PDB file of C-alpha atoms in Angstrom:
ATOM      1  CA  GLN A   1     -17.511   6.862   6.949  1.00 93.00           C
ATOM      2  CA  MET A   2     -15.297   4.012   6.183  1.00 95.00           C
ATOM      3  CA  GLN A   3     -12.489   3.277   8.523  1.00 96.00           C
ATOM      4  CA  LEU A   4      -9.357   1.103   9.297  1.00 98.00           C
ATOM      5  CA  VAL A   5      -7.907   1.231  12.645  1.00 98.00           C
ATOM      6  CA  GLU A   6      -4.453  -0.628  13.700  1.00 98.00           C
ATOM      7  CA  SER A   7      -3.663  -2.059  16.781  1.00 97.00           C
ATOM      8  CA  GLY A   8      -1.093  -4.002  18.898  1.00 97.00           C
ATOM      9  CA  GLY A   9       2.338  -2.376  17.707  1.00 97.00           C
ATOM     10  CA  GLY A  10       5.181  -2.219  20.448  1.00 97.00           C
ATOM     11  CA  VAL A  11       8.887  -3.337  21.101  1.00 97.00           C
ATOM     12  CA  VAL A  12       9.510  -6.763  20.735  1.00 97.00           C
ATOM     13  CA  GLN A  13      12.519  -8.830  20.814  1.00 97.00           C
ATOM     14  CA  PRO A  14      14.034 -10.643  17.747  1.00 97.00           C
ATOM     15  CA  GLY A  15      12.919 -14.169  17.467  1.00 97.00           C
ATOM     16  CA  ARG A  16       9.293 -12.990  19.302  1.00 97.00           C
ATOM     17  CA  SER A  17       6.028 -13.234  17.841  1.00 98.00           C
ATOM     18  CA  LEU A  18       3.541 -10.138  17.864  1.00 98.00           C
ATOM     19  CA  ARG A  19      -0.219  -9.936  16.542  1.00 98.00           C
ATOM     20  CA  LEU A  20      -1.516  -6.854  15.018  1.00 98.00           C
ATOM     21  CA  SER A  21      -5.119  -6.198  14.539  1.00 98.00           C
ATOM     22  CA  CYS A  22      -6.976  -4.201  12.480  1.00 98.00           C
ATOM     23  CA  ALA A  23     -10.830  -3.082  12.983  1.00 98.00           C
ATOM     24  CA  ALA A  24     -12.866  -2.202  10.058  1.00 98.00           C
ATOM     25  CA  SER A  25     -15.895  -0.200  10.125  1.00 96.00           C
ATOM     26  CA  SER A  26     -18.776   1.263   7.808  1.00 95.00           C
ATOM     27  CA  PHE A  27     -18.317  -1.142   5.068  1.00 95.00           C
ATOM     28  CA  THR A  28     -19.225  -4.790   4.315  1.00 96.00           C
ATOM     29  CA  PHE A  29     -15.840  -6.344   5.597  1.00 97.00           C
ATOM     30  CA  SER A  30     -16.632  -9.650   4.335  1.00 97.00           C
ATOM     31  CA  SER A  31     -16.995  -8.485   0.719  1.00 96.00           C
ATOM     32  CA  PHE A  32     -13.402  -7.382   0.128  1.00 97.00           C
ATOM     33  CA  GLY A  33      -9.855  -8.758   0.321  1.00 97.00           C
ATOM     34  CA  MET A  34      -7.863  -7.105   2.813  1.00 97.00           C
ATOM     35  CA  HIS A  35      -3.986  -5.994   2.640  1.00 97.00           C
ATOM     36  CA  TRP A  36      -1.246  -5.438   4.988  1.00 98.00           C
ATOM     37  CA  VAL A  37       1.348  -3.005   3.731  1.00 97.00           C
ATOM     38  CA  ARG A  38       4.700  -1.845   5.810  1.00 97.00           C
ATOM     39  CA  GLN A  39       6.886   1.075   5.903  1.00 95.00           C
ATOM     40  CA  ALA A  40      10.360   0.709   7.486  1.00 95.00           C
ATOM     41  CA  PRO A  41      11.748   3.959   8.902  1.00 94.00           C
ATOM     42  CA  GLY A  42      12.972   6.322   6.333  1.00 90.00           C
ATOM     43  CA  LYS A  43      11.962   3.706   3.282  1.00 92.00           C
ATOM     44  CA  GLY A  44       9.117   3.307   1.041  1.00 91.00           C
ATOM     45  CA  LEU A  45       6.093   1.389   1.256  1.00 93.00           C
ATOM     46  CA  GLU A  46       6.336  -2.240   1.106  1.00 94.00           C
ATOM     47  CA  TRP A  47       3.370  -5.067   0.432  1.00 93.00           C
ATOM     48  CA  VAL A  48       3.147  -7.639   2.990  1.00 95.00           C
ATOM     49  CA  GLY A  49       0.407  -9.672   2.107  1.00 95.00           C
ATOM     50  CA  VAL A  50      -3.418 -10.389   1.065  1.00 95.00           C
ATOM     51  CA  ILE A  51      -6.254 -12.334   2.031  1.00 96.00           C
ATOM     52  CA  SER A  52      -9.288 -13.097   0.467  1.00 96.00           C
ATOM     53  CA  ASN A  53     -12.627 -11.625   1.688  1.00 96.00           C
ATOM     54  CA  ASP A  54     -14.007 -15.528   2.972  1.00 95.00           C
ATOM     55  CA  GLY A  55     -10.532 -15.803   4.164  1.00 94.00           C
ATOM     56  CA  SER A  56      -9.903 -19.154   2.211  1.00 94.00           C
ATOM     57  CA  TYR A  57      -6.644 -17.680   0.639  1.00 93.00           C
ATOM     58  CA  GLU A  58      -3.618 -16.005   1.390  1.00 93.00           C
ATOM     59  CA  TYR A  59      -0.547 -14.632  -0.756  1.00 91.00           C
ATOM     60  CA  TYR A  60       2.976 -12.920   0.854  1.00 91.00           C
ATOM     61  CA  ALA A  61       5.801 -11.161  -0.155  1.00 90.00           C
ATOM     62  CA  ALA A  62       8.538 -13.550  -0.347  1.00 87.00           C
ATOM     63  CA  SER A  63      10.536 -11.271   2.697  1.00 91.00           C
ATOM     64  CA  VAL A  64       8.030 -12.674   5.242  1.00 94.00           C
ATOM     65  CA  LYS A  65       6.678 -15.879   3.735  1.00 92.00           C
ATOM     66  CA  GLY A  66       6.830 -18.592   6.318  1.00 93.00           C
ATOM     67  CA  ARG A  67       7.016 -16.303   9.354  1.00 96.00           C
ATOM     68  CA  PHE A  68       3.619 -14.091   8.990  1.00 97.00           C
ATOM     69  CA  THR A  69       0.340 -15.031   8.444  1.00 98.00           C
ATOM     70  CA  ILE A  70      -3.094 -13.150   7.657  1.00 98.00           C
ATOM     71  CA  SER A  71      -6.339 -14.180   9.251  1.00 98.00           C
ATOM     72  CA  ARG A  72      -9.485 -12.490   9.363  1.00 98.00           C
ATOM     73  CA  ASP A  73     -13.026 -12.472  11.405  1.00 97.00           C
ATOM     74  CA  ASN A  74     -15.697 -11.411   9.467  1.00 97.00           C
ATOM     75  CA  SER A  75     -18.106 -11.522  12.311  1.00 97.00           C
ATOM     76  CA  LYS A  76     -16.294  -8.920  14.207  1.00 97.00           C
ATOM     77  CA  ASP A  77     -14.948  -7.083  10.822  1.00 97.00           C
ATOM     78  CA  LEU A  78     -11.205  -7.818  12.047  1.00 98.00           C
ATOM     79  CA  LEU A  79      -8.111  -8.133  10.160  1.00 98.00           C
ATOM     80  CA  TYR A  80      -5.292  -9.727  12.138  1.00 98.00           C
ATOM     81  CA  LEU A  81      -1.359 -10.159  10.823  1.00 98.00           C
ATOM     82  CA  GLN A  82       0.570 -12.607  13.187  1.00 98.00           C
ATOM     83  CA  MET A  83       4.094 -11.958  12.667  1.00 98.00           C
ATOM     84  CA  ASN A  84       6.573 -14.964  14.135  1.00 98.00           C
ATOM     85  CA  GLY A  85      10.534 -14.999  14.058  1.00 97.00           C
ATOM     86  CA  LEU A  86      10.690 -11.256  13.857  1.00 98.00           C
ATOM     87  CA  ARG A  87      13.943  -9.760  12.998  1.00 97.00           C
ATOM     88  CA  ALA A  88      15.453  -6.162  13.214  1.00 97.00           C
ATOM     89  CA  GLU A  89      14.457  -5.466   9.161  1.00 96.00           C
ATOM     90  CA  ASP A  90      10.806  -6.058  10.234  1.00 98.00           C
ATOM     91  CA  THR A  91      10.894  -2.621  11.869  1.00 98.00           C
ATOM     92  CA  ALA A  92       8.125  -0.689  10.655  1.00 97.00           C
ATOM     93  CA  VAL A  93       4.650   1.088  10.403  1.00 97.00           C
ATOM     94  CA  TYR A  94       2.279  -1.599   9.222  1.00 98.00           C
ATOM     95  CA  TYR A  95      -0.631  -0.460   7.410  1.00 98.00           C
ATOM     96  CA  CYS A  96      -3.943  -2.473   6.834  1.00 98.00           C
ATOM     97  CA  ALA A  97      -5.344  -1.558   3.650  1.00 98.00           C
ATOM     98  CA  LYS A  98      -8.675  -2.272   1.891  1.00 97.00           C
ATOM     99  CA  GLY A  99      -8.752  -3.833  -1.272  1.00 96.00           C
ATOM    100  CA  ASP A 100     -11.091  -2.935  -4.241  1.00 94.00           C
ATOM    101  CA  ASN A 101     -12.582  -6.665  -4.898  1.00 92.00           C
ATOM    102  CA  HIS A 102     -12.911  -9.788  -3.398  1.00 90.00           C
ATOM    103  CA  PHE A 103      -8.828 -11.124  -3.245  1.00 89.00           C
ATOM    104  CA  TRP A 104      -6.587  -9.460  -5.842  1.00 86.00           C
ATOM    105  CA  THR A 105      -6.510  -8.870  -9.441  1.00 87.00           C
ATOM    106  CA  ALA A 106      -3.233  -7.540 -11.209  1.00 86.00           C
ATOM    107  CA  SER A 107      -4.830  -4.298 -11.631  1.00 87.00           C
ATOM    108  CA  GLY A 108      -6.196  -4.060  -7.904  1.00 89.00           C
ATOM    109  CA  TYR A 109      -5.856  -1.142  -5.703  1.00 95.00           C
ATOM    110  CA  LEU A 110      -6.424  -0.234  -2.299  1.00 96.00           C
ATOM    111  CA  ASP A 111      -8.937   2.297  -1.635  1.00 96.00           C
ATOM    112  CA  LEU A 112      -9.196   2.736   2.225  1.00 97.00           C
ATOM    113  CA  TRP A 113      -6.115   2.524   4.311  1.00 98.00           C
ATOM    114  CA  GLY A 114      -5.484   2.863   8.427  1.00 97.00           C
ATOM    115  CA  ARG A 115      -2.891   5.402  10.204  1.00 97.00           C
ATOM    116  CA  GLY A 116      -0.707   2.600  10.835  1.00 97.00           C
ATOM    117  CA  THR A 117       0.758   0.829  14.171  1.00 97.00           C
ATOM    118  CA  LEU A 118       4.651   1.052  14.605  1.00 97.00           C
ATOM    119  CA  VAL A 119       6.712  -2.291  15.449  1.00 98.00           C
ATOM    120  CA  THR A 120      10.197  -2.095  16.561  1.00 98.00           C
ATOM    121  CA  VAL A 121      11.818  -5.068  16.533  1.00 98.00           C
ATOM    122  CA  SER A 122      14.856  -4.588  18.818  1.00 96.00           C
ATOM    123  CA  SER A 123      16.860  -6.224  21.780  1.00 93.00           C
TER     124      SER A 123
ATOM    125  CA  GLN B   1      12.646  -3.900  -2.561  1.00 55.00           C
ATOM    126  CA  SER B   2      11.250  -1.282  -4.678  1.00 72.00           C
ATOM    127  CA  VAL B   3      11.395  -1.857  -8.666  1.00 84.00           C
ATOM    128  CA  LEU B   4       9.736   1.136  -9.431  1.00 95.00           C
ATOM    129  CA  THR B   5      12.050   4.393  -9.268  1.00 96.00           C
ATOM    130  CA  GLN B   6      10.839   7.995  -8.637  1.00 97.00           C
ATOM    131  CA  PRO B   7      12.624  10.918  -8.157  1.00 97.00           C
ATOM    132  CA  PRO B   8      13.392  11.452  -4.500  1.00 96.00           C
ATOM    133  CA  SER B   9      11.703  14.995  -4.158  1.00 97.00           C
ATOM    134  CA  VAL B  10       9.976  17.699  -6.535  1.00 98.00           C
ATOM    135  CA  SER B  11       8.887  21.390  -5.641  1.00 97.00           C
ATOM    136  CA  GLY B  12       7.138  23.754  -6.936  1.00 96.00           C
ATOM    137  CA  ALA B  13       5.211  27.261  -6.149  1.00 97.00           C
ATOM    138  CA  PRO B  14       1.340  27.467  -5.249  1.00 97.00           C
ATOM    139  CA  GLY B  15      -0.254  27.585  -8.702  1.00 96.00           C
ATOM    140  CA  GLN B  16       2.353  25.725 -10.658  1.00 97.00           C
ATOM    141  CA  ARG B  17       2.286  22.206 -12.226  1.00 97.00           C
ATOM    142  CA  VAL B  18       4.228  19.528 -10.950  1.00 97.00           C
ATOM    143  CA  THR B  19       5.159  15.915 -12.491  1.00 98.00           C
ATOM    144  CA  ILE B  20       6.569  12.770 -11.126  1.00 98.00           C
ATOM    145  CA  SER B  21       7.783  10.187 -13.094  1.00 98.00           C
ATOM    146  CA  CYS B  22       7.488   6.217 -12.297  1.00 98.00           C
ATOM    147  CA  THR B  23       9.940   4.400 -13.969  1.00 97.00           C
ATOM    148  CA  GLY B  24       9.333   0.502 -14.123  1.00 95.00           C
ATOM    149  CA  SER B  25      10.172  -2.285 -16.406  1.00 93.00           C
ATOM    150  CA  SER B  26       9.063  -5.211 -18.548  1.00 92.00           C
ATOM    151  CA  SER B  27       7.917  -7.364 -15.477  1.00 90.00           C
ATOM    152  CA  ASN B  28       5.812  -4.629 -14.365  1.00 93.00           C
ATOM    153  CA  ILE B  29       4.642  -1.407 -16.403  1.00 95.00           C
ATOM    154  CA  GLY B  30       6.052  -2.325 -19.637  1.00 95.00           C
ATOM    155  CA  ALA B  31       4.243  -5.619 -19.251  1.00 93.00           C
ATOM    156  CA  GLY B  32       1.453  -3.324 -19.643  1.00 95.00           C
ATOM    157  CA  TYR B  33      -0.217  -3.594 -15.624  1.00 94.00           C
ATOM    158  CA  ASP B  34      -2.012  -0.365 -14.316  1.00 96.00           C
ATOM    159  CA  VAL B  35      -0.368   1.706 -12.379  1.00 97.00           C
ATOM    160  CA  ARG B  36      -1.709   3.580  -9.066  1.00 98.00           C
ATOM    161  CA  TRP B  37      -0.589   6.535  -7.109  1.00 98.00           C
ATOM    162  CA  TYR B  38      -1.197   6.890  -3.442  1.00 98.00           C
ATOM    163  CA  GLN B  39      -0.869  10.419  -1.199  1.00 97.00           C
ATOM    164  CA  HIS B  40       0.806   9.936   2.283  1.00 96.00           C
ATOM    165  CA  LEU B  41       1.436  12.635   4.856  1.00 93.00           C
ATOM    166  CA  PRO B  42       3.493  11.092   7.613  1.00 85.00           C
ATOM    167  CA  GLY B  43       1.416   9.882  10.630  1.00 87.00           C
ATOM    168  CA  THR B  44      -1.949   9.639   8.537  1.00 93.00           C
ATOM    169  CA  ALA B  45      -3.300   7.030   6.395  1.00 95.00           C
ATOM    170  CA  PRO B  46      -2.159   6.676   2.776  1.00 96.00           C
ATOM    171  CA  LYS B  47      -5.015   7.850   0.125  1.00 97.00           C
ATOM    172  CA  LEU B  48      -5.404   6.414  -3.202  1.00 97.00           C
ATOM    173  CA  LEU B  49      -5.464   9.187  -5.623  1.00 98.00           C
ATOM    174  CA  ILE B  50      -5.355   7.478  -9.042  1.00 98.00           C
ATOM    175  CA  TYR B  51      -6.159   3.819 -10.215  1.00 97.00           C
ATOM    176  CA  GLY B  52      -5.864   1.897 -13.630  1.00 96.00           C
ATOM    177  CA  ASN B  53      -3.422   4.471 -14.879  1.00 97.00           C
ATOM    178  CA  SER B  54      -5.800   7.751 -14.825  1.00 97.00           C
ATOM    179  CA  ASN B  55      -8.852   7.170 -13.443  1.00 97.00           C
ATOM    180  CA  ARG B  56      -9.585   9.361  -9.772  1.00 97.00           C
ATOM    181  CA  PRO B  57     -11.492   7.799  -7.236  1.00 96.00           C
ATOM    182  CA  SER B  58     -14.397   9.868  -5.866  1.00 95.00           C
ATOM    183  CA  GLY B  59     -13.670  12.727  -4.040  1.00 94.00           C
ATOM    184  CA  VAL B  60      -9.961  13.330  -5.562  1.00 96.00           C
ATOM    185  CA  PRO B  61      -9.608  16.817  -7.396  1.00 96.00           C
ATOM    186  CA  ASP B  62      -9.203  17.080 -11.362  1.00 95.00           C
ATOM    187  CA  ARG B  63      -6.061  18.924 -10.379  1.00 96.00           C
ATOM    188  CA  PHE B  64      -4.250  15.421 -10.043  1.00 97.00           C
ATOM    189  CA  SER B  65      -4.318  13.064 -13.603  1.00 97.00           C
ATOM    190  CA  GLY B  66      -2.174  10.344 -14.098  1.00 97.00           C
ATOM    191  CA  SER B  67      -0.550   8.741 -17.356  1.00 97.00           C
ATOM    192  CA  LYS B  68       1.221   5.802 -18.712  1.00 97.00           C
ATOM    193  CA  SER B  69       3.834   5.332 -21.880  1.00 96.00           C
ATOM    194  CA  GLY B  70       5.344   2.419 -22.497  1.00 96.00           C
ATOM    195  CA  SER B  71       7.532   1.137 -18.963  1.00 96.00           C
ATOM    196  CA  SER B  72       6.673   4.931 -17.053  1.00 97.00           C
ATOM    197  CA  ALA B  73       4.131   6.482 -15.895  1.00 98.00           C
ATOM    198  CA  SER B  74       3.883   9.880 -14.526  1.00 98.00           C
ATOM    199  CA  LEU B  75       1.562  12.018 -11.912  1.00 98.00           C
ATOM    200  CA  ALA B  76       0.666  15.727 -12.740  1.00 98.00           C
ATOM    201  CA  ILE B  77      -0.369  17.886 -10.096  1.00 97.00           C
ATOM    202  CA  SER B  78      -1.864  21.263 -11.581  1.00 97.00           C
ATOM    203  CA  GLY B  79      -2.562  24.285  -9.504  1.00 96.00           C
ATOM    204  CA  LEU B  80      -0.606  23.332  -6.749  1.00 97.00           C
ATOM    205  CA  GLN B  81      -1.768  23.924  -3.116  1.00 96.00           C
ATOM    206  CA  ALA B  82      -0.027  23.985   0.189  1.00 96.00           C
ATOM    207  CA  GLU B  83      -2.054  21.231   1.053  1.00 95.00           C
ATOM    208  CA  ASP B  84      -0.295  19.147  -1.956  1.00 96.00           C
ATOM    209  CA  GLU B  85       2.563  18.796   0.017  1.00 97.00           C
ATOM    210  CA  ALA B  86       2.867  15.110   0.890  1.00 97.00           C
ATOM    211  CA  ASP B  87       4.681  12.099  -0.060  1.00 97.00           C
ATOM    212  CA  TYR B  88       3.465   9.892  -3.492  1.00 98.00           C
ATOM    213  CA  TYR B  89       3.750   6.871  -4.464  1.00 97.00           C
ATOM    214  CA  CYS B  90       2.976   4.626  -7.840  1.00 97.00           C
ATOM    215  CA  GLN B  91       2.186   1.169  -7.369  1.00 97.00           C
ATOM    216  CA  SER B  92       1.749  -1.954  -9.987  1.00 96.00           C
ATOM    217  CA  TYR B  93       2.019  -5.359 -10.127  1.00 93.00           C
ATOM    218  CA  ASP B  94       5.232  -7.453 -11.374  1.00 90.00           C
ATOM    219  CA  ASN B  95       5.400 -10.792 -12.535  1.00 86.00           C
ATOM    220  CA  ARG B  96       9.098 -11.575 -12.338  1.00 78.00           C
ATOM    221  CA  ASP B  97       8.658 -14.080  -9.690  1.00 70.00           C
ATOM    222  CA  SER B  98       7.060 -17.066 -10.836  1.00 62.00           C
ATOM    223  CA  SER B  99       6.582 -18.366  -7.092  1.00 65.00           C
ATOM    224  CA  LEU B 100       4.412 -15.850  -6.610  1.00 59.00           C
ATOM    225  CA  SER B 101       0.806 -15.389  -7.799  1.00 57.00           C
ATOM    226  CA  VAL B 102       0.659 -11.946  -6.074  1.00 62.00           C
ATOM    227  CA  PHE B 103       3.653  -9.314  -6.375  1.00 82.00           C
ATOM    228  CA  TYR B 104       2.511  -5.727  -5.553  1.00 90.00           C
ATOM    229  CA  VAL B 105       5.364  -3.339  -6.152  1.00 93.00           C
ATOM    230  CA  PHE B 106       5.817   0.215  -4.922  1.00 95.00           C
ATOM    231  CA  GLY B 107       7.498   3.193  -5.853  1.00 96.00           C
ATOM    232  CA  THR B 108      10.732   4.557  -4.238  1.00 96.00           C
ATOM    233  CA  GLY B 109       8.282   7.466  -3.199  1.00 96.00           C
ATOM    234  CA  THR B 110       8.652  11.425  -4.348  1.00 97.00           C
ATOM    235  CA  LYS B 111       8.552  14.135  -1.927  1.00 97.00           C
ATOM    236  CA  VAL B 112       6.537  17.114  -3.252  1.00 97.00           C
ATOM    237  CA  THR B 113       7.276  20.567  -1.483  1.00 97.00           C
ATOM    238  CA  VAL B 114       5.111  23.571  -1.944  1.00 96.00           C
ATOM    239  CA  LEU B 115       7.562  26.337  -1.792  1.00 94.00           C
TER     240      LEU B 115
END
């Protein structure tokens, strides 16, 4: 059964860094673009960014560009989200999600999601 | 952040039909970009319900149907069941920010309550 499991969330002070991981299983991880999506408390879903299947390309939402970096290790079926310069408004549950193609398309969709990991930015 | 507007909540009795609207603009749904729909029970993994405006992935019951017209889209749930009680989000692509090559946008979300 295809599965994504996020880990690495926790409480972190403003300005500090945190790295999230997402373990994939039961599908050919190296064939698909992977996304991060977040949900702030009481809010809706917000797309964070995407990485191509081979890790060569990344795109980010304006709200995190320059602070967050997505990477992947296809030999271990792992996806990462490095978050630097964290702010209170970054507090959210972070989900990793599998795209339907090798990177992204305007018609692309997210066909497998994890259960998320909570990041709380607070002093 | 959300540029797609949904009603905060809809409700219906078991067996009834409910619809959820998703209103966008000329830079997203109105520009012809596809709409997707996701179901999310808090604390669980969101699930893809509809892609390409009206297509259901394998395993999604045909009680769920999607449509699109102009700058809006709709998700209909017929034969409402208790297990359908969840949050529902539409999603599309938005081309308004030329500095971004990718700009996936989600709707504001709708909570479906089964009475």
